[in-house]
Amino acid sequence: MIIDLNHYNKIVFFTGAGMSAESGVPTYRGSGGIWHKYNWKEYACQVAFDKDPQQVLDFHELRRKSVLECETHKGHHFITELQKIYNDVTIVTQNIDGMHQRAGTKNVIELHGSLWRLRCDDCGFAIDDIGESFTKKKCDCGKYLRPDIIWFEDMLNTKVIQQASERIQECDLFISIGTSGVVWPAAGFPQEAKSNGAYCIEMNTESTELSYLFDEVIICRASEIGKYFID
Ligand code: ZN
């Protein structure tokens, strides 16, 4: 099945861990994931940060280092190229690794924040992209800079969810890549797209609990997605 992109005006790519896994980015959940090696209660929640910010920041430094060792793949680049042809292509991602942006993709909505952003909850200072050699731990106001990530037990960022939700409701083509979609609010997105009339495609290495919602299910690797479209 080949999808002709000329039939659509607003495209949303919804990506999850499977998009990055093929680049070699370690996954968090699932077997062999980071949460099997590290207890999130010590490394990825506000309580841990308040108790031992240095340890939490060192952990995130390690995460960034391991992301930097990875390369973007053909799937990332396909989306970037598509954005040069179509002006309404949005990426909604569950990933915090910034791999889409590294491939030159724009218009990326990060549901769970980013390893590359830091913020100070005390004075409101924020850094959008800390770059590769960032080592500063503290804000000028003296507080530790916190990774701008949705940690365990954090509330989701309602503004970001709202933004994603709006794009998904408006789109006429919704393509889910590398996500099993079981974690809320992501689990609701395919349904949201579908009930607003979008054509929905799932691309994953295996079928998922949500496959039945999609108009089309394509079993493929994230790097191969470009093969299924013509523009
Ligand atoms: Zn500050």
PDB file of N, CA and C in Angstrom, residues 126-214:
ATOM      1  N   ALA A 126      14.945  29.772  31.894  1.00  0.00           N
ATOM      2  CA  ALA A 126      14.873  28.520  31.133  1.00  0.00           C
ATOM      3  C   ALA A 126      15.864  28.541  29.983  1.00  0.00           C
ATOM      4  N   ILE A 127      16.413  27.393  29.670  1.00  0.00           N
ATOM      5  CA  ILE A 127      17.311  27.262  28.511  1.00  0.00           C
ATOM      6  C   ILE A 127      16.654  26.289  27.540  1.00  0.00           C
ATOM      7  N   ASP A 128      16.512  26.722  26.296  1.00  0.00           N
ATOM      8  CA  ASP A 128      15.794  25.958  25.280  1.00  0.00           C
ATOM      9  C   ASP A 128      16.585  24.800  24.701  1.00  0.00           C
ATOM     10  N   ASP A 129      17.851  25.026  24.483  1.00  0.00           N
ATOM     11  CA  ASP A 129      18.698  23.972  23.928  1.00  0.00           C
ATOM     12  C   ASP A 129      20.091  24.146  24.505  1.00  0.00           C
ATOM     13  N   ILE A 130      20.466  23.253  25.388  1.00  0.00           N
ATOM     14  CA  ILE A 130      21.711  23.457  26.118  1.00  0.00           C
ATOM     15  C   ILE A 130      22.941  23.055  25.316  1.00  0.00           C
ATOM     16  N   GLY A 131      22.745  22.404  24.176  1.00  0.00           N
ATOM     17  CA  GLY A 131      23.902  22.053  23.350  1.00  0.00           C
ATOM     18  C   GLY A 131      24.688  20.885  23.916  1.00  0.00           C
ATOM     19  N   GLU A 132      25.792  20.560  23.253  1.00  0.00           N
ATOM     20  CA  GLU A 132      26.481  19.311  23.575  1.00  0.00           C
ATOM     21  C   GLU A 132      27.452  19.400  24.747  1.00  0.00           C
ATOM     22  N   SER A 133      27.941  20.586  25.026  1.00  0.00           N
ATOM     23  CA  SER A 133      29.015  20.655  26.026  1.00  0.00           C
ATOM     24  C   SER A 133      28.594  21.371  27.303  1.00  0.00           C
ATOM     25  N   PHE A 134      27.301  21.384  27.533  1.00  0.00           N
ATOM     26  CA  PHE A 134      26.782  22.102  28.698  1.00  0.00           C
ATOM     27  C   PHE A 134      27.101  21.381  30.003  1.00  0.00           C
ATOM     28  N   THR A 135      27.657  22.112  30.966  1.00  0.00           N
ATOM     29  CA  THR A 135      27.985  21.462  32.237  1.00  0.00           C
ATOM     30  C   THR A 135      27.460  22.231  33.443  1.00  0.00           C
ATOM     31  N   LYS A 136      26.927  23.419  33.198  1.00  0.00           N
ATOM     32  CA  LYS A 136      26.461  24.235  34.314  1.00  0.00           C
ATOM     33  C   LYS A 136      25.334  23.518  35.082  1.00  0.00           C
ATOM     34  N   LYS A 137      25.439  23.513  36.382  1.00  0.00           N
ATOM     35  CA  LYS A 137      24.425  22.805  37.179  1.00  0.00           C
ATOM     36  C   LYS A 137      23.437  23.768  37.834  1.00  0.00           C
ATOM     37  N   LYS A 138      23.909  24.985  38.082  1.00  0.00           N
ATOM     38  CA  LYS A 138      23.061  25.905  38.843  1.00  0.00           C
ATOM     39  C   LYS A 138      22.679  27.148  38.042  1.00  0.00           C
ATOM     40  N   CYS A 139      21.522  27.639  38.380  1.00  0.00           N
ATOM     41  CA  CYS A 139      21.005  28.883  37.819  1.00  0.00           C
ATOM     42  C   CYS A 139      21.767  30.058  38.461  1.00  0.00           C
ATOM     43  N   ASP A 140      21.732  31.225  37.835  1.00  0.00           N
ATOM     44  CA  ASP A 140      22.383  32.400  38.416  1.00  0.00           C
ATOM     45  C   ASP A 140      21.781  32.776  39.768  1.00  0.00           C
ATOM     46  N   CYS A 141      20.533  32.356  39.994  1.00  0.00           N
ATOM     47  CA  CYS A 141      19.886  32.668  41.275  1.00  0.00           C
ATOM     48  C   CYS A 141      20.334  31.720  42.387  1.00  0.00           C
ATOM     49  N   GLY A 142      21.115  30.720  42.017  1.00  0.00           N
ATOM     50  CA  GLY A 142      21.661  29.829  43.041  1.00  0.00           C
ATOM     51  C   GLY A 142      21.002  28.466  43.143  1.00  0.00           C
ATOM     52  N   LYS A 143      19.819  28.316  42.529  1.00  0.00           N
ATOM     53  CA  LYS A 143      19.114  27.019  42.579  1.00  0.00           C
ATOM     54  C   LYS A 143      19.663  26.074  41.498  1.00  0.00           C
ATOM     55  N   TYR A 144      19.492  24.798  41.731  1.00  0.00           N
ATOM     56  CA  TYR A 144      19.868  23.829  40.694  1.00  0.00           C
ATOM     57  C   TYR A 144      18.911  23.942  39.511  1.00  0.00           C
ATOM     58  N   LEU A 145      19.445  23.826  38.311  1.00  0.00           N
ATOM     59  CA  LEU A 145      18.614  23.831  37.107  1.00  0.00           C
ATOM     60  C   LEU A 145      18.016  22.444  36.904  1.00  0.00           C
ATOM     61  N   ARG A 146      16.733  22.415  36.681  1.00  0.00           N
ATOM     62  CA  ARG A 146      16.019  21.138  36.592  1.00  0.00           C
ATOM     63  C   ARG A 146      15.796  20.780  35.123  1.00  0.00           C
ATOM     64  N   PRO A 147      16.063  19.520  34.750  1.00  0.00           N
ATOM     65  CA  PRO A 147      15.724  19.110  33.376  1.00  0.00           C
ATOM     66  C   PRO A 147      14.236  19.366  33.125  1.00  0.00           C
ATOM     67  N   ASP A 148      13.931  19.934  31.971  1.00  0.00           N
ATOM     68  CA  ASP A 148      12.538  20.273  31.656  1.00  0.00           C
ATOM     69  C   ASP A 148      11.849  19.047  31.046  1.00  0.00           C
ATOM     70  N   ILE A 149      11.652  18.066  31.901  1.00  0.00           N
ATOM     71  CA  ILE A 149      11.104  16.768  31.509  1.00  0.00           C
ATOM     72  C   ILE A 149       9.921  16.464  32.420  1.00  0.00           C
ATOM     73  N   ILE A 150       8.949  15.758  31.871  1.00  0.00           N
ATOM     74  CA  ILE A 150       7.872  15.270  32.738  1.00  0.00           C
ATOM     75  C   ILE A 150       8.393  14.020  33.436  1.00  0.00           C
ATOM     76  N   TRP A 151       8.762  14.180  34.693  1.00  0.00           N
ATOM     77  CA  TRP A 151       9.250  13.038  35.461  1.00  0.00           C
ATOM     78  C   TRP A 151       8.075  12.233  35.999  1.00  0.00           C
ATOM     79  N   PHE A 152       8.411  11.108  36.576  1.00  0.00           N
ATOM     80  CA  PHE A 152       7.389  10.319  37.279  1.00  0.00           C
ATOM     81  C   PHE A 152       6.740  11.210  38.346  1.00  0.00           C
ATOM     82  N   GLU A 153       5.471  11.056  38.491  1.00  0.00           N
ATOM     83  CA  GLU A 153       4.669  11.792  39.480  1.00  0.00           C
ATOM     84  C   GLU A 153       4.476  13.268  39.148  1.00  0.00           C
ATOM     85  N   ASP A 154       5.059  13.740  38.042  1.00  0.00           N
ATOM     86  CA  ASP A 154       4.810  15.120  37.598  1.00  0.00           C
ATOM     87  C   ASP A 154       3.455  15.189  36.900  1.00  0.00           C
ATOM     88  N   MET A 155       2.856  16.359  36.963  1.00  0.00           N
ATOM     89  CA  MET A 155       1.673  16.610  36.142  1.00  0.00           C
ATOM     90  C   MET A 155       2.130  16.788  34.696  1.00  0.00           C
ATOM     91  N   LEU A 156       1.298  16.393  33.763  1.00  0.00           N
ATOM     92  CA  LEU A 156       1.606  16.687  32.372  1.00  0.00           C
ATOM     93  C   LEU A 156       1.504  18.194  32.166  1.00  0.00           C
ATOM     94  N   ASN A 157       2.182  18.690  31.161  1.00  0.00           N
ATOM     95  CA  ASN A 157       2.080  20.109  30.827  1.00  0.00           C
ATOM     96  C   ASN A 157       0.819  20.323  29.988  1.00  0.00           C
ATOM     97  N   THR A 158      -0.210  20.878  30.622  1.00  0.00           N
ATOM     98  CA  THR A 158      -1.513  20.956  29.942  1.00  0.00           C
ATOM     99  C   THR A 158      -1.462  21.813  28.679  1.00  0.00           C
ATOM    100  N   LYS A 159      -0.620  22.833  28.678  1.00  0.00           N
ATOM    101  CA  LYS A 159      -0.470  23.681  27.492  1.00  0.00           C
ATOM    102  C   LYS A 159       0.029  22.866  26.305  1.00  0.00           C
ATOM    103  N   VAL A 160       1.017  22.044  26.569  1.00  0.00           N
ATOM    104  CA  VAL A 160       1.617  21.231  25.503  1.00  0.00           C
ATOM    105  C   VAL A 160       0.611  20.182  25.007  1.00  0.00           C
ATOM    106  N   ILE A 161      -0.080  19.554  25.941  1.00  0.00           N
ATOM    107  CA  ILE A 161      -1.076  18.549  25.564  1.00  0.00           C
ATOM    108  C   ILE A 161      -2.177  19.199  24.719  1.00  0.00           C
ATOM    109  N   GLN A 162      -2.587  20.389  25.130  1.00  0.00           N
ATOM    110  CA  GLN A 162      -3.620  21.121  24.412  1.00  0.00           C
ATOM    111  C   GLN A 162      -3.186  21.442  22.988  1.00  0.00           C
ATOM    112  N   GLN A 163      -1.946  21.901  22.874  1.00  0.00           N
ATOM    113  CA  GLN A 163      -1.366  22.232  21.565  1.00  0.00           C
ATOM    114  C   GLN A 163      -1.351  20.996  20.660  1.00  0.00           C
ATOM    115  N   ALA A 164      -0.896  19.871  21.225  1.00  0.00           N
ATOM    116  CA  ALA A 164      -0.860  18.626  20.452  1.00  0.00           C
ATOM    117  C   ALA A 164      -2.262  18.215  20.036  1.00  0.00           C
ATOM    118  N   SER A 165      -3.160  18.308  20.973  1.00  0.00           N
ATOM    119  CA  SER A 165      -4.535  17.906  20.749  1.00  0.00           C
ATOM    120  C   SER A 165      -5.179  18.726  19.628  1.00  0.00           C
ATOM    121  N   GLU A 166      -4.916  20.016  19.611  1.00  0.00           N
ATOM    122  CA  GLU A 166      -5.459  20.881  18.555  1.00  0.00           C
ATOM    123  C   GLU A 166      -4.952  20.472  17.185  1.00  0.00           C
ATOM    124  N   ARG A 167      -3.646  20.217  17.097  1.00  0.00           N
ATOM    125  CA  ARG A 167      -3.071  19.816  15.807  1.00  0.00           C
ATOM    126  C   ARG A 167      -3.662  18.481  15.340  1.00  0.00           C
ATOM    127  N   ILE A 168      -3.889  17.595  16.294  1.00  0.00           N
ATOM    128  CA  ILE A 168      -4.410  16.270  15.971  1.00  0.00           C
ATOM    129  C   ILE A 168      -5.876  16.362  15.516  1.00  0.00           C
ATOM    130  N   GLN A 169      -6.623  17.237  16.140  1.00  0.00           N
ATOM    131  CA  GLN A 169      -8.031  17.393  15.736  1.00  0.00           C
ATOM    132  C   GLN A 169      -8.174  18.021  14.352  1.00  0.00           C
ATOM    133  N   GLU A 170      -7.215  18.869  14.001  1.00  0.00           N
ATOM    134  CA  GLU A 170      -7.266  19.561  12.701  1.00  0.00           C
ATOM    135  C   GLU A 170      -6.751  18.715  11.546  1.00  0.00           C
ATOM    136  N   CYS A 171      -5.910  17.723  11.849  1.00  0.00           N
ATOM    137  CA  CYS A 171      -5.190  17.049  10.763  1.00  0.00           C
ATOM    138  C   CYS A 171      -6.121  16.155   9.950  1.00  0.00           C
ATOM    139  N   ASP A 172      -5.727  15.922   8.689  1.00  0.00           N
ATOM    140  CA  ASP A 172      -6.493  14.962   7.897  1.00  0.00           C
ATOM    141  C   ASP A 172      -5.694  13.685   7.632  1.00  0.00           C
ATOM    142  N   LEU A 173      -4.439  13.677   8.075  1.00  0.00           N
ATOM    143  CA  LEU A 173      -3.646  12.444   8.017  1.00  0.00           C
ATOM    144  C   LEU A 173      -2.857  12.323   9.316  1.00  0.00           C
ATOM    145  N   PHE A 174      -3.083  11.230  10.001  1.00  0.00           N
ATOM    146  CA  PHE A 174      -2.436  10.985  11.293  1.00  0.00           C
ATOM    147  C   PHE A 174      -1.610   9.710  11.171  1.00  0.00           C
ATOM    148  N   ILE A 175      -0.309   9.817  11.418  1.00  0.00           N
ATOM    149  CA  ILE A 175       0.571   8.661  11.248  1.00  0.00           C
ATOM    150  C   ILE A 175       1.312   8.390  12.549  1.00  0.00           C
ATOM    151  N   SER A 176       1.030   7.257  13.131  1.00  0.00           N
ATOM    152  CA  SER A 176       1.674   6.873  14.376  1.00  0.00           C
ATOM    153  C   SER A 176       2.884   5.996  14.057  1.00  0.00           C
ATOM    154  N   ILE A 177       4.032   6.344  14.611  1.00  0.00           N
ATOM    155  CA  ILE A 177       5.251   5.571  14.326  1.00  0.00           C
ATOM    156  C   ILE A 177       5.947   5.135  15.609  1.00  0.00           C
ATOM    157  N   GLY A 178       6.131   3.838  15.755  1.00  0.00           N
ATOM    158  CA  GLY A 178       6.936   3.324  16.855  1.00  0.00           C
ATOM    159  C   GLY A 178       6.386   3.584  18.239  1.00  0.00           C
ATOM    160  N   THR A 179       5.074   3.597  18.341  1.00  0.00           N
ATOM    161  CA  THR A 179       4.504   3.733  19.683  1.00  0.00           C
ATOM    162  C   THR A 179       3.375   2.733  19.890  1.00  0.00           C
ATOM    163  N   SER A 180       3.369   2.133  21.061  1.00  0.00           N
ATOM    164  CA  SER A 180       2.304   1.182  21.366  1.00  0.00           C
ATOM    165  C   SER A 180       1.092   1.947  21.876  1.00  0.00           C
ATOM    166  N   GLY A 181       1.300   3.215  22.216  1.00  0.00           N
ATOM    167  CA  GLY A 181       0.192   4.098  22.570  1.00  0.00           C
ATOM    168  C   GLY A 181      -0.584   3.711  23.809  1.00  0.00           C
ATOM    169  N   VAL A 182       0.059   3.025  24.727  1.00  0.00           N
ATOM    170  CA  VAL A 182      -0.694   2.599  25.914  1.00  0.00           C
ATOM    171  C   VAL A 182      -0.626   3.611  27.050  1.00  0.00           C
ATOM    172  N   VAL A 183       0.308   4.565  26.952  1.00  0.00           N
ATOM    173  CA  VAL A 183       0.457   5.527  28.038  1.00  0.00           C
ATOM    174  C   VAL A 183      -0.387   6.766  27.748  1.00  0.00           C
ATOM    175  N   TRP A 184      -1.214   7.151  28.704  1.00  0.00           N
ATOM    176  CA  TRP A 184      -2.048   8.328  28.562  1.00  0.00           C
ATOM    177  C   TRP A 184      -1.193   9.585  28.656  1.00  0.00           C
ATOM    178  N   PRO A 185      -1.454  10.681  27.905  1.00  0.00           N
ATOM    179  CA  PRO A 185      -2.612  10.903  27.048  1.00  0.00           C
ATOM    180  C   PRO A 185      -2.422  10.380  25.625  1.00  0.00           C
ATOM    181  N   ALA A 186      -1.221   9.865  25.360  1.00  0.00           N
ATOM    182  CA  ALA A 186      -0.917   9.408  24.006  1.00  0.00           C
ATOM    183  C   ALA A 186      -1.925   8.368  23.537  1.00  0.00           C
ATOM    184  N   ALA A 187      -2.410   7.572  24.478  1.00  0.00           N
ATOM    185  CA  ALA A 187      -3.345   6.507  24.124  1.00  0.00           C
ATOM    186  C   ALA A 187      -4.619   7.049  23.490  1.00  0.00           C
ATOM    187  N   GLY A 188      -4.964   8.282  23.790  1.00  0.00           N
ATOM    188  CA  GLY A 188      -6.195   8.854  23.259  1.00  0.00           C
ATOM    189  C   GLY A 188      -6.043   9.525  21.903  1.00  0.00           C
ATOM    190  N   PHE A 189      -4.820   9.749  21.463  1.00  0.00           N
ATOM    191  CA  PHE A 189      -4.605  10.531  20.245  1.00  0.00           C
ATOM    192  C   PHE A 189      -5.138   9.897  18.958  1.00  0.00           C
ATOM    193  N   PRO A 190      -4.882   8.600  18.731  1.00  0.00           N
ATOM    194  CA  PRO A 190      -5.420   8.015  17.493  1.00  0.00           C
ATOM    195  C   PRO A 190      -6.942   8.155  17.413  1.00  0.00           C
ATOM    196  N   GLN A 191      -7.600   7.925  18.528  1.00  0.00           N
ATOM    197  CA  GLN A 191      -9.061   8.053  18.566  1.00  0.00           C
ATOM    198  C   GLN A 191      -9.503   9.487  18.285  1.00  0.00           C
ATOM    199  N   GLU A 192      -8.730  10.413  18.832  1.00  0.00           N
ATOM    200  CA  GLU A 192      -9.023  11.831  18.651  1.00  0.00           C
ATOM    201  C   GLU A 192      -8.897  12.221  17.173  1.00  0.00           C
ATOM    202  N   ALA A 193      -7.858  11.709  16.532  1.00  0.00           N
ATOM    203  CA  ALA A 193      -7.657  11.995  15.108  1.00  0.00           C
ATOM    204  C   ALA A 193      -8.786  11.382  14.294  1.00  0.00           C
ATOM    205  N   LYS A 194      -9.084  10.136  14.620  1.00  0.00           N
ATOM    206  CA  LYS A 194     -10.085   9.396  13.858  1.00  0.00           C
ATOM    207  C   LYS A 194     -11.472  10.024  13.958  1.00  0.00           C
ATOM    208  N   SER A 195     -11.849  10.367  15.165  1.00  0.00           N
ATOM    209  CA  SER A 195     -13.204  10.894  15.328  1.00  0.00           C
ATOM    210  C   SER A 195     -13.342  12.293  14.732  1.00  0.00           C
ATOM    211  N   ASN A 196     -12.220  12.925  14.392  1.00  0.00           N
ATOM    212  CA  ASN A 196     -12.283  14.209  13.699  1.00  0.00           C
ATOM    213  C   ASN A 196     -12.049  14.064  12.199  1.00  0.00           C
ATOM    214  N   GLY A 197     -12.112  12.826  11.731  1.00  0.00           N
ATOM    215  CA  GLY A 197     -12.114  12.595  10.289  1.00  0.00           C
ATOM    216  C   GLY A 197     -10.771  12.343   9.627  1.00  0.00           C
ATOM    217  N   ALA A 198      -9.709  12.235  10.408  1.00  0.00           N
ATOM    218  CA  ALA A 198      -8.399  12.003   9.786  1.00  0.00           C
ATOM    219  C   ALA A 198      -8.262  10.554   9.322  1.00  0.00           C
ATOM    220  N   TYR A 199      -7.483  10.359   8.267  1.00  0.00           N
ATOM    221  CA  TYR A 199      -7.100   9.018   7.866  1.00  0.00           C
ATOM    222  C   TYR A 199      -5.947   8.619   8.778  1.00  0.00           C
ATOM    223  N   CYS A 200      -6.043   7.454   9.395  1.00  0.00           N
ATOM    224  CA  CYS A 200      -5.079   7.087  10.438  1.00  0.00           C
ATOM    225  C   CYS A 200      -4.255   5.865  10.057  1.00  0.00           C
ATOM    226  N   ILE A 201      -2.952   6.034  10.145  1.00  0.00           N
ATOM    227  CA  ILE A 201      -2.034   4.954   9.773  1.00  0.00           C
ATOM    228  C   ILE A 201      -1.130   4.636  10.959  1.00  0.00           C
ATOM    229  N   GLU A 202      -0.997   3.354  11.230  1.00  0.00           N
ATOM    230  CA  GLU A 202      -0.063   2.933  12.269  1.00  0.00           C
ATOM    231  C   GLU A 202       1.132   2.250  11.624  1.00  0.00           C
ATOM    232  N   MET A 203       2.323   2.718  11.961  1.00  0.00           N
ATOM    233  CA  MET A 203       3.544   2.095  11.451  1.00  0.00           C
ATOM    234  C   MET A 203       4.366   1.650  12.650  1.00  0.00           C
ATOM    235  N   ASN A 204       4.587   0.345  12.739  1.00  0.00           N
ATOM    236  CA  ASN A 204       5.268  -0.183  13.914  1.00  0.00           C
ATOM    237  C   ASN A 204       5.849  -1.541  13.545  1.00  0.00           C
ATOM    238  N   THR A 205       6.802  -2.025  14.335  1.00  0.00           N
ATOM    239  CA  THR A 205       7.398  -3.319  14.023  1.00  0.00           C
ATOM    240  C   THR A 205       6.476  -4.481  14.384  1.00  0.00           C
ATOM    241  N   GLU A 206       5.424  -4.179  15.132  1.00  0.00           N
ATOM    242  CA  GLU A 206       4.413  -5.200  15.429  1.00  0.00           C
ATOM    243  C   GLU A 206       3.069  -4.510  15.645  1.00  0.00           C
ATOM    244  N   SER A 207       2.003  -5.265  15.592  1.00  0.00           N
ATOM    245  CA  SER A 207       0.711  -4.623  15.830  1.00  0.00           C
ATOM    246  C   SER A 207       0.580  -4.322  17.323  1.00  0.00           C
ATOM    247  N   THR A 208      -0.326  -3.404  17.660  1.00  0.00           N
ATOM    248  CA  THR A 208      -0.454  -2.952  19.048  1.00  0.00           C
ATOM    249  C   THR A 208      -1.905  -3.100  19.518  1.00  0.00           C
ATOM    250  N   GLU A 209      -2.097  -2.805  20.774  1.00  0.00           N
ATOM    251  CA  GLU A 209      -3.456  -2.869  21.336  1.00  0.00           C
ATOM    252  C   GLU A 209      -4.396  -1.888  20.652  1.00  0.00           C
ATOM    253  N   LEU A 210      -3.807  -0.861  20.015  1.00  0.00           N
ATOM    254  CA  LEU A 210      -4.635   0.169  19.389  1.00  0.00           C
ATOM    255  C   LEU A 210      -4.770  -0.015  17.881  1.00  0.00           C
ATOM    256  N   SER A 211      -4.158  -1.064  17.349  1.00  0.00           N
ATOM    257  CA  SER A 211      -4.152  -1.252  15.888  1.00  0.00           C
ATOM    258  C   SER A 211      -5.552  -1.189  15.285  1.00  0.00           C
ATOM    259  N   TYR A 212      -6.535  -1.719  16.009  1.00  0.00           N
ATOM    260  CA  TYR A 212      -7.910  -1.779  15.480  1.00  0.00           C
ATOM    261  C   TYR A 212      -8.489  -0.396  15.163  1.00  0.00           C
ATOM    262  N   LEU A 213      -7.907   0.636  15.780  1.00  0.00           N
ATOM    263  CA  LEU A 213      -8.412   1.996  15.559  1.00  0.00           C
ATOM    264  C   LEU A 213      -7.978   2.589  14.225  1.00  0.00           C
ATOM    265  N   PHE A 214      -6.936   2.016  13.641  1.00  0.00           N
ATOM    266  CA  PHE A 214      -6.329   2.636  12.467  1.00  0.00           C
ATOM    267  C   PHE A 214      -6.956   2.149  11.166  1.00  0.00           C
TER     268      PHE A 214
END
